[in-house]
């Protein structure tokens, strides 16, 4: 019996050792991924040696129960790089071998500045992927057309790359998506009309692209959305009135587009909106006189439009307005006295038709 107990313990120990080590197939996939990249400054991949990729391989973590790779987290702007006094640079491309890591939940290869090539199309076959963060590289090509297959994805961040093509229509099938950042690319075409299906999304940043078409009204149905940035595109049409009724929206950046029509009353009367930038469009009509003691704007920028009429006197009732810019419109009449006008620069009112009344401007 004693021999059998010792034998059992040895067998158990050996089994645990196997479970806690990296599987050969995952190790091979990681080494193929590594072979497509070069990182010359800090020797990030120097730790990728030996048979067990679950032990001390920089940026790699595994599930302790089965030794399968769960996370790859490689950031170019990291504490290790800051200690060297360098910014992160890594060249090469993302190998499709990543798609063999079918237990992957997190893939972060971010801020390396010179990683190029395309996003492997097979990445949409990773059924457990929750975080895909490839920000700050030089990736080209388009987003995979069937990206909607990643139904567990909560973060999709491919900002600051050189991606082209459309926003895939299947993106609306990412039912768990909370954070979407496609900014600073060259994406074109229209936003999917049914983008409002992304009910879990709290941030949608699609600024600095080449998008055309109108702002989908369905966005207003994303009740968790707090930040919406569609600035610096080629969007046309009017601003959907329902955007102003979104319950938790606090930042709305629609500047530098080709939007027209009047500013919806609902946007300026929404007490939850904190940053509103509608500048550099073709908005016209009068400024709604709807400000109250509940109005609180850190930024309210309506400059470079075609607004006319007087500045609403109700602006003086606002609880707080930090930065207000009404310049380069067709406003006329007296500038109201008191807060916030008593702390604004004359440049906030420059290049209007006939504004007057502020100590910094001509008297009526």
PDB file of N, CA, C and O in Angstrom, residues 9-10 30 49 53 88 115 136 143 171 227 231 269 302 341 360:
ATOM      1  N   UNK A   9       1.313   9.517  -5.882  1.00  0.00           N
ATOM      2  CA  UNK A   9       1.749  10.895  -5.713  1.00  0.00           C
ATOM      3  C   UNK A   9       2.684  11.320  -6.840  1.00  0.00           C
ATOM      4  O   UNK A   9       2.604  12.439  -7.354  1.00  0.00           O
ATOM      5  N   UNK A  10       3.569  10.413  -7.220  1.00  0.00           N
ATOM      6  CA  UNK A  10       4.470  10.721  -8.337  1.00  0.00           C
ATOM      7  C   UNK A  10       3.689  10.918  -9.630  1.00  0.00           C
ATOM      8  O   UNK A  10       3.969  11.823 -10.431  1.00  0.00           O
ATOM      9  N   UNK A  30       3.239  30.272 -31.259  1.00  0.00           N
ATOM     10  CA  UNK A  30       3.885  31.475 -30.727  1.00  0.00           C
ATOM     11  C   UNK A  30       5.235  31.726 -31.383  1.00  0.00           C
ATOM     12  O   UNK A  30       5.582  32.874 -31.705  1.00  0.00           O
ATOM     13  N   UNK A  49      12.047  31.243 -24.819  1.00  0.00           N
ATOM     14  CA  UNK A  49      12.900  30.075 -25.019  1.00  0.00           C
ATOM     15  C   UNK A  49      12.417  28.943 -24.132  1.00  0.00           C
ATOM     16  O   UNK A  49      11.671  29.156 -23.176  1.00  0.00           O
ATOM     17  N   UNK A  53       5.988  27.649 -22.734  1.00  0.00           N
ATOM     18  CA  UNK A  53       5.651  29.058 -23.029  1.00  0.00           C
ATOM     19  C   UNK A  53       4.769  29.670 -21.952  1.00  0.00           C
ATOM     20  O   UNK A  53       4.472  30.864 -21.997  1.00  0.00           O
ATOM     21  N   UNK A  88       8.777  52.350 -28.106  1.00  0.00           N
ATOM     22  CA  UNK A  88       8.812  51.010 -28.657  1.00  0.00           C
ATOM     23  C   UNK A  88       8.746  50.973 -30.167  1.00  0.00           C
ATOM     24  O   UNK A  88       7.921  51.639 -30.777  1.00  0.00           O
ATOM     25  N   UNK A 115       4.880  48.015 -37.003  1.00  0.00           N
ATOM     26  CA  UNK A 115       4.332  46.732 -37.452  1.00  0.00           C
ATOM     27  C   UNK A 115       3.387  47.004 -38.613  1.00  0.00           C
ATOM     28  O   UNK A 115       2.508  47.862 -38.522  1.00  0.00           O
ATOM     29  N   UNK A 136      -1.917  51.817 -32.794  1.00  0.00           N
ATOM     30  CA  UNK A 136      -0.589  52.422 -32.871  1.00  0.00           C
ATOM     31  C   UNK A 136       0.435  51.646 -33.656  1.00  0.00           C
ATOM     32  O   UNK A 136       1.586  51.524 -33.237  1.00  0.00           O
ATOM     33  N   UNK A 143     -10.614  45.800 -42.322  1.00  0.00           N
ATOM     34  CA  UNK A 143     -11.095  44.977 -41.217  1.00  0.00           C
ATOM     35  C   UNK A 143     -11.728  43.713 -41.796  1.00  0.00           C
ATOM     36  O   UNK A 143     -12.402  43.779 -42.833  1.00  0.00           O
ATOM     37  N   UNK A 171     -20.176  44.093 -38.186  1.00  0.00           N
ATOM     38  CA  UNK A 171     -19.721  44.608 -36.893  1.00  0.00           C
ATOM     39  C   UNK A 171     -20.889  44.750 -35.917  1.00  0.00           C
ATOM     40  O   UNK A 171     -20.707  44.700 -34.700  1.00  0.00           O
ATOM     41  N   UNK A 227     -19.534  58.135 -24.879  1.00  0.00           N
ATOM     42  CA  UNK A 227     -18.648  58.925 -25.741  1.00  0.00           C
ATOM     43  C   UNK A 227     -18.878  58.553 -27.192  1.00  0.00           C
ATOM     44  O   UNK A 227     -18.712  57.382 -27.568  1.00  0.00           O
ATOM     45  N   UNK A 231     -15.926  62.821 -35.531  1.00  0.00           N
ATOM     46  CA  UNK A 231     -15.339  64.028 -36.106  1.00  0.00           C
ATOM     47  C   UNK A 231     -14.344  63.715 -37.221  1.00  0.00           C
ATOM     48  O   UNK A 231     -13.841  62.596 -37.345  1.00  0.00           O
ATOM     49  N   UNK A 269     -30.144  71.112 -24.743  1.00  0.00           N
ATOM     50  CA  UNK A 269     -30.934  71.072 -23.509  1.00  0.00           C
ATOM     51  C   UNK A 269     -30.685  69.815 -22.692  1.00  0.00           C
ATOM     52  O   UNK A 269     -31.261  69.639 -21.620  1.00  0.00           O
ATOM     53  N   UNK A 302     -19.237  75.678 -31.314  1.00  0.00           N
ATOM     54  CA  UNK A 302     -20.152  75.755 -32.450  1.00  0.00           C
ATOM     55  C   UNK A 302     -19.573  76.623 -33.558  1.00  0.00           C
ATOM     56  O   UNK A 302     -20.293  77.092 -34.434  1.00  0.00           O
ATOM     57  N   UNK A 341     -19.806  84.935 -20.080  1.00  0.00           N
ATOM     58  CA  UNK A 341     -19.237  85.863 -21.062  1.00  0.00           C
ATOM     59  C   UNK A 341     -18.156  86.763 -20.466  1.00  0.00           C
ATOM     60  O   UNK A 341     -17.316  87.295 -21.186  1.00  0.00           O
ATOM     61  N   UNK A 360     -14.566  93.511 -24.709  1.00  0.00           N
ATOM     62  CA  UNK A 360     -13.510  93.226 -25.658  1.00  0.00           C
ATOM     63  C   UNK A 360     -13.940  93.448 -27.103  1.00  0.00           C
ATOM     64  O   UNK A 360     -13.154  93.281 -28.023  1.00  0.00           O
TER      65      UNK A 360
END
